[in-house]
């Protein structure tokens, strides 16, 4: 009996050790071949993984997810708008039904119904999807560096540190260095931002209203605005954002945030409980959708909107389309229809104007919000307007500036 108890105890300890290893993302034994490999456990990779977990088609398929390291802090925040509960509704950190818009010559408060403006914190998103994946024994995670992804002799392979994995399909969200190489007639701006989550000693914020864009700050570097996202009467994320060709020294972001909080929010005493910083490419360079059984997703697949940097909802639409293609045994390289590509023209036109400084982004967005209901502007930014709505959007901006730029992009 003593030996049996010892064996049982050892068996229990072994199972517990395996469980803890799995939960920490360290797998004791990995396959060399998978049905699907997802490179990059960011927004795109984990959105695709979560949608796979929702459908019985993928039950029992072998899935490997790679990333450089496990995430243990909030390093980003996604904001977007929806007119109904979305697939990640249960982790929405906060939402607003009203937004403020500010510029030097126009300011307004807008009701968004039927939309809600929503915030999801990156750490909540990562923890949510990874916790769900722990309940699926067919999903593996591995952490390290993806060195290359290639198709050779009919096999799709991922070189990962000192290992080689093969897969039926590889879904890649890693933006490799050559993805943004310069091309004639193409433009690349950078959306770069720094945000502070601040806490105030007194209740100074209305957590029901978000500042969507505030262009009253200096435009000396190019299109520059601040958004303010209150989540409690004494707490808000304040983010300084620019659309420019060059990044700024970190001190410039800090000085601008300090100045904005003092001059416009009228707050002197506050503490910074968290910071975030990021850079998003805004470009009309055509991204490679992937070769063979490699499918690029997220920013690597061109799913960041070129004219605004918005990414979260475009990723959701794309990963949903990929899942439907796989389920129906169709090509998961999703290409927009000719009619849908008109939004590429709109994006290129705006990038042309911003790149050449023909009109400041503050004046462009002011014209859009002054002359259109916010719901139409939001639909336009989501590529969901119809042509009649787009004509109204076009009438909002100076034709002598936009029409020549549009013709140049159309012919170019």
XYZ file of C-alpha atoms in Angstrom:
412
model
C 0.000 0.000 0.000
C 2.875 2.371 0.812
C 4.427 1.842 -2.623
C 1.040 2.338 -4.307
C 0.514 5.599 -2.430
C 3.996 6.794 -3.411
C 3.348 5.948 -7.058
C -0.030 7.712 -6.956
C 1.553 10.733 -5.298
C 4.352 10.819 -7.880
C 1.782 10.541 -10.686
C -0.191 13.448 -9.224
C 2.945 15.591 -8.883
C 3.892 14.800 -12.486
C 0.447 15.795 -13.775
C 0.558 18.982 -11.734
C 3.996 19.802 -13.111
C 2.798 19.256 -16.685
C -0.267 21.416 -16.047
C 1.859 24.232 -14.624
C 4.257 23.996 -17.560
C 1.356 24.255 -19.986
C -0.115 27.205 -18.157
C 3.216 29.017 -18.295
C 3.406 28.487 -22.037
C 6.331 26.041 -21.880
C 5.437 22.812 -23.600
C 7.387 19.697 -22.721
C 7.000 18.178 -26.176
C 6.089 19.849 -29.435
C 5.106 18.303 -32.733
C 7.137 19.110 -35.799
C 4.111 19.391 -38.079
C 0.889 21.327 -37.456
C -2.298 21.966 -39.360
C -1.939 25.680 -38.600
C 0.926 27.807 -37.307
C 0.210 31.380 -36.197
C 3.348 33.512 -35.992
C 2.860 36.403 -33.608
C 0.490 36.375 -30.626
C -0.672 39.954 -31.034
C -4.089 41.301 -31.944
C -4.261 39.557 -35.344
C -2.790 36.223 -34.279
C -4.891 35.868 -31.156
C -8.047 37.119 -32.905
C -7.599 34.354 -35.474
C -6.872 31.787 -32.761
C -9.944 32.784 -30.759
C -12.174 32.467 -33.820
C -10.701 29.026 -34.471
C -11.627 28.006 -30.941
C -15.219 29.105 -31.577
C -15.824 26.663 -34.435
C -16.023 22.845 -34.240
C -14.226 22.597 -37.608
C -10.930 23.292 -35.834
C -11.537 20.970 -32.890
C -8.679 18.496 -32.810
C -6.635 20.319 -35.461
C -3.048 20.863 -34.321
C -2.312 24.568 -33.869
C 0.988 26.199 -32.885
C 1.224 29.857 -31.815
C 4.615 31.555 -31.636
C 5.639 34.834 -30.060
C 8.802 36.467 -28.777
C 7.732 36.438 -25.127
C 4.761 36.126 -22.819
C 2.987 39.386 -22.061
C 2.604 40.354 -18.423
C 1.738 44.056 -18.573
C -0.546 46.346 -20.521
C 1.467 47.879 -23.356
C -1.346 48.973 -25.667
C -5.000 49.947 -25.810
C -7.408 49.460 -28.692
C -10.382 51.741 -29.265
C -13.074 51.158 -31.866
C -16.813 51.551 -32.391
C -19.564 48.987 -32.820
C -23.345 49.165 -33.129
C -23.850 45.779 -31.453
C -21.996 43.483 -29.050
C -18.828 42.129 -30.637
C -16.915 38.888 -30.280
C -14.766 40.380 -27.494
C -17.603 42.175 -25.696
C -16.926 40.542 -22.326
C -13.479 42.122 -22.077
C -14.471 45.649 -23.126
C -12.876 47.753 -20.397
C -15.032 50.841 -20.924
C -17.378 52.364 -23.475
C -18.761 55.789 -24.310
C -21.936 56.864 -26.082
C -20.768 60.454 -26.557
C -17.565 61.929 -27.945
C -16.063 65.409 -28.042
C -14.258 66.877 -31.048
C -12.075 69.976 -30.741
C -10.166 72.163 -33.170
C -9.257 75.842 -33.272
C -12.354 76.831 -35.246
C -14.866 74.057 -34.542
C -15.803 72.053 -31.467
C -18.789 69.822 -30.796
C -20.141 67.035 -28.642
C -21.744 64.174 -30.543
C -24.151 61.407 -29.596
C -22.983 58.212 -31.270
C -26.103 56.032 -31.177
C -26.402 53.378 -32.450
C -22.633 53.153 -31.946
C -20.679 52.633 -28.766
C -17.072 53.796 -28.646
C -15.226 50.955 -26.891
C -11.878 50.322 -25.247
C -10.082 46.999 -24.837
C -6.828 46.847 -22.907
C -4.112 44.747 -24.501
C -3.340 42.732 -21.355
C -7.018 41.831 -20.887
C -7.197 40.672 -24.505
C -4.039 38.540 -24.259
C -5.023 36.952 -20.946
C -8.557 36.235 -22.158
C -7.543 34.420 -25.342
C -4.631 32.559 -23.782
C -6.777 31.395 -20.862
C -9.339 30.044 -23.344
C -6.578 28.287 -25.282
C -5.443 26.424 -22.153
C -8.712 24.518 -22.295
C -7.792 23.132 -25.738
C -5.198 20.364 -25.752
C -4.595 20.760 -29.484
C -3.103 24.268 -29.134
C 0.599 24.760 -28.364
C 2.484 27.960 -27.576
C 6.200 28.523 -27.950
C 8.233 31.648 -27.223
C 11.313 32.827 -29.088
C 12.301 34.278 -32.456
C 10.877 33.429 -35.862
C 13.855 33.636 -38.220
C 12.099 32.887 -41.487
C 8.931 31.549 -43.093
C 9.271 29.795 -46.406
C 7.704 27.432 -48.917
C 10.145 24.842 -50.231
C 9.426 21.667 -52.149
C 5.736 22.054 -51.470
C 6.232 22.357 -47.696
C 5.532 25.458 -45.651
C 8.069 25.815 -42.859
C 8.825 28.147 -39.979
C 12.402 28.456 -38.741
C 12.069 29.182 -35.046
C 15.263 29.617 -32.990
C 16.963 26.236 -33.490
C 13.790 24.396 -34.546
C 11.963 23.867 -37.836
C 8.192 23.431 -37.870
C 6.039 22.662 -40.899
C 2.343 23.343 -41.386
C -0.548 23.038 -43.805
C -1.023 26.808 -43.396
C 1.057 29.518 -41.731
C -0.747 32.700 -40.671
C 1.900 35.364 -40.237
C 1.444 38.660 -38.390
C 5.147 39.546 -38.170
C 6.049 42.677 -40.119
C 9.466 41.817 -41.554
C 11.912 44.589 -42.433
C 11.377 44.500 -46.201
C 7.596 44.920 -45.978
C 7.803 48.735 -46.016
C 10.493 49.209 -48.641
C 10.074 52.418 -50.607
C 8.205 52.287 -53.892
C 7.654 54.969 -56.564
C 4.435 56.908 -56.079
C 3.813 55.464 -52.614
C 3.681 57.288 -49.300
C 4.489 56.199 -45.798
C 3.686 58.244 -42.729
C 4.017 57.067 -39.154
C 1.258 57.263 -36.607
C 3.186 57.505 -33.359
C 1.768 58.104 -29.940
C 2.510 58.158 -26.265
C -0.180 57.807 -23.623
C -0.346 58.257 -19.885
C -2.942 56.666 -17.664
C -3.324 59.375 -15.066
C -5.022 59.407 -11.677
C -6.193 62.614 -10.074
C -6.819 63.299 -6.381
C -10.287 64.704 -7.158
C -13.117 63.676 -9.484
C -12.451 65.758 -12.615
C -13.527 63.508 -15.503
C -16.895 62.590 -16.957
C -16.394 58.890 -17.661
C -19.392 58.875 -20.038
C -17.733 61.170 -22.616
C -14.513 60.528 -24.555
C -12.448 63.131 -26.369
C -12.144 61.555 -29.815
C -9.779 64.149 -31.289
C -8.450 67.426 -29.919
C -6.501 69.362 -32.561
C -5.999 72.497 -30.435
C -2.399 71.426 -29.774
C 0.505 72.673 -31.906
C 0.582 71.361 -35.476
C 4.264 72.269 -36.018
C 5.324 68.653 -36.660
C 2.333 67.776 -38.844
C -1.116 66.346 -38.062
C -1.225 66.219 -34.254
C -4.048 65.591 -31.803
C -4.795 64.317 -28.321
C -7.515 61.966 -27.230
C -8.756 61.564 -23.673
C -10.472 58.380 -22.509
C -11.895 58.685 -18.991
C -12.658 55.362 -17.308
C -13.537 56.773 -13.875
C -14.118 60.245 -12.369
C -10.467 60.309 -11.275
C -8.815 58.287 -14.036
C -8.210 58.715 -17.775
C -5.900 57.684 -20.586
C -4.451 60.789 -22.242
C -2.753 60.045 -25.566
C -0.626 62.396 -27.680
C -0.742 61.289 -31.340
C 0.965 62.415 -34.542
C 0.807 61.532 -38.266
C 4.308 62.464 -39.478
C 7.317 61.126 -41.372
C 9.663 61.173 -38.395
C 9.409 60.159 -34.750
C 10.075 62.594 -31.911
C 12.490 62.372 -28.995
C 10.710 60.842 -26.006
C 11.005 64.128 -24.089
C 8.832 65.861 -26.684
C 5.925 63.469 -26.061
C 6.263 63.935 -22.297
C 6.390 67.717 -22.584
C 3.348 67.768 -24.871
C 1.335 65.545 -22.517
C 2.277 67.682 -19.526
C 1.316 70.848 -21.377
C -2.015 69.457 -22.572
C -3.023 68.216 -19.122
C -2.175 71.602 -17.634
C -3.602 73.889 -20.348
C -6.680 72.023 -21.552
C -7.654 69.635 -18.767
C -6.718 72.245 -16.118
C -5.125 69.594 -13.922
C -2.010 70.330 -11.872
C -1.747 67.381 -9.516
C -1.878 63.851 -10.898
C 0.039 60.610 -10.868
C 0.970 58.476 -13.873
C -0.002 54.874 -13.195
C 0.921 53.455 -16.624
C 2.454 54.483 -19.948
C 2.149 53.212 -23.499
C 4.018 54.067 -26.667
C 3.560 52.826 -30.193
C 4.272 53.349 -33.888
C 1.866 52.290 -36.663
C 2.686 52.571 -40.381
C 0.220 54.568 -42.471
C 1.061 53.667 -46.054
C -0.429 52.897 -49.446
C 2.381 50.447 -50.187
C 0.719 47.212 -51.268
C 1.395 44.522 -48.692
C 2.069 40.977 -49.795
C -0.957 38.871 -48.867
C 1.277 35.790 -48.623
C 2.653 33.149 -50.937
C 1.470 29.578 -51.263
C 0.108 28.434 -47.918
C 1.499 31.482 -46.093
C -1.230 34.008 -45.305
C -0.262 37.412 -43.913
C -2.629 38.881 -41.336
C -2.838 42.076 -39.297
C -0.587 44.973 -40.243
C 1.669 42.505 -42.095
C -1.287 41.731 -44.354
C -2.224 45.378 -44.907
C -5.072 45.429 -42.404
C -4.097 48.763 -40.865
C -6.159 51.507 -42.501
C -3.684 53.607 -44.433
C -5.298 56.985 -43.791
C -6.019 56.671 -40.070
C -4.061 53.797 -38.532
C -7.226 52.101 -37.271
C -6.565 48.373 -37.113
C -8.658 46.476 -34.542
C -11.928 46.200 -36.466
C -10.204 45.564 -39.809
C -8.425 42.635 -38.169
C -11.753 41.278 -36.910
C -13.318 41.448 -40.369
C -10.305 39.846 -42.001
C -9.855 36.992 -39.524
C -13.583 36.239 -39.731
C -13.287 35.995 -43.531
C -10.216 33.735 -43.203
C -12.093 31.383 -40.886
C -15.042 31.177 -43.292
C -12.685 30.396 -46.164
C -10.971 27.581 -44.262
C -14.270 26.052 -43.178
C -15.537 26.078 -46.753
C -12.257 24.772 -48.219
C -11.591 28.027 -50.063
C -8.452 30.098 -50.485
C -7.803 32.019 -47.220
C -5.935 34.752 -49.107
C -8.781 37.255 -48.894
C -8.702 39.935 -51.585
C -11.201 42.799 -51.710
C -13.491 43.139 -54.684
C -12.877 45.826 -57.300
C -15.764 47.805 -55.821
C -14.309 47.576 -52.307
C -10.938 48.835 -53.539
C -12.336 52.346 -53.897
C -11.394 52.857 -50.236
C -7.751 52.342 -51.203
C -8.129 55.326 -53.532
C -9.595 57.449 -50.735
C -6.752 56.448 -48.415
C -4.078 57.183 -51.027
C -5.627 60.563 -51.768
C -5.498 61.577 -48.114
C -1.921 60.310 -47.748
C -0.950 62.299 -50.853
C -2.343 65.478 -49.298
C -0.808 64.907 -45.869
C 2.548 63.867 -47.331
C 2.759 67.013 -49.476
C 1.347 69.321 -46.776
C -1.357 70.579 -49.131
C -3.825 70.650 -46.226
C -3.362 69.847 -42.569
C -5.049 66.828 -41.043
C -6.600 69.088 -38.415
C -8.470 71.014 -41.123
C -9.477 67.827 -42.961
C -10.997 66.125 -39.928
C -12.608 69.393 -38.848
C -14.349 69.620 -42.219
C -15.530 66.012 -41.961
C -17.020 66.391 -38.490
C -18.448 69.857 -39.130
C -20.359 68.843 -42.271
C -21.353 65.232 -41.557
C -23.112 63.368 -38.765
C -20.515 61.446 -36.736
C -22.107 58.108 -37.636
C -21.348 58.730 -41.313
C -17.742 59.671 -40.534
C -17.311 56.516 -38.438
C -18.785 54.336 -41.184
C -16.426 55.983 -43.670
C -13.423 55.326 -41.429
C -14.558 51.680 -41.205
C -14.927 51.346 -45.036
C -18.654 50.734 -44.571
C -20.256 53.708 -46.325
C -22.171 53.471 -49.592
C -21.307 55.574 -52.613
C -23.969 58.227 -51.913
C -22.566 58.736 -48.410
C -19.064 58.968 -49.860
C -20.181 61.719 -52.230
C -21.354 63.696 -49.191
C -18.013 63.065 -47.507
C -16.196 64.295 -50.637
C -18.295 67.478 -50.705
C -17.084 68.234 -47.188
C -13.490 68.898 -48.244
C -12.049 71.468 -50.702
C -12.351 70.027 -54.248
C -9.438 72.163 -55.521
C -7.144 70.206 -53.171
C -8.694 66.745 -53.159
C -9.713 66.344 -56.804
C -6.190 66.755 -58.333
C -4.764 64.433 -55.675
C -7.470 61.833 -56.363
C -6.867 61.986 -60.123
C -3.122 61.595 -59.604
C -3.667 58.507 -57.407
C -6.252 57.067 -59.784
C -3.904 57.354 -62.757
C -0.740 56.559 -60.832
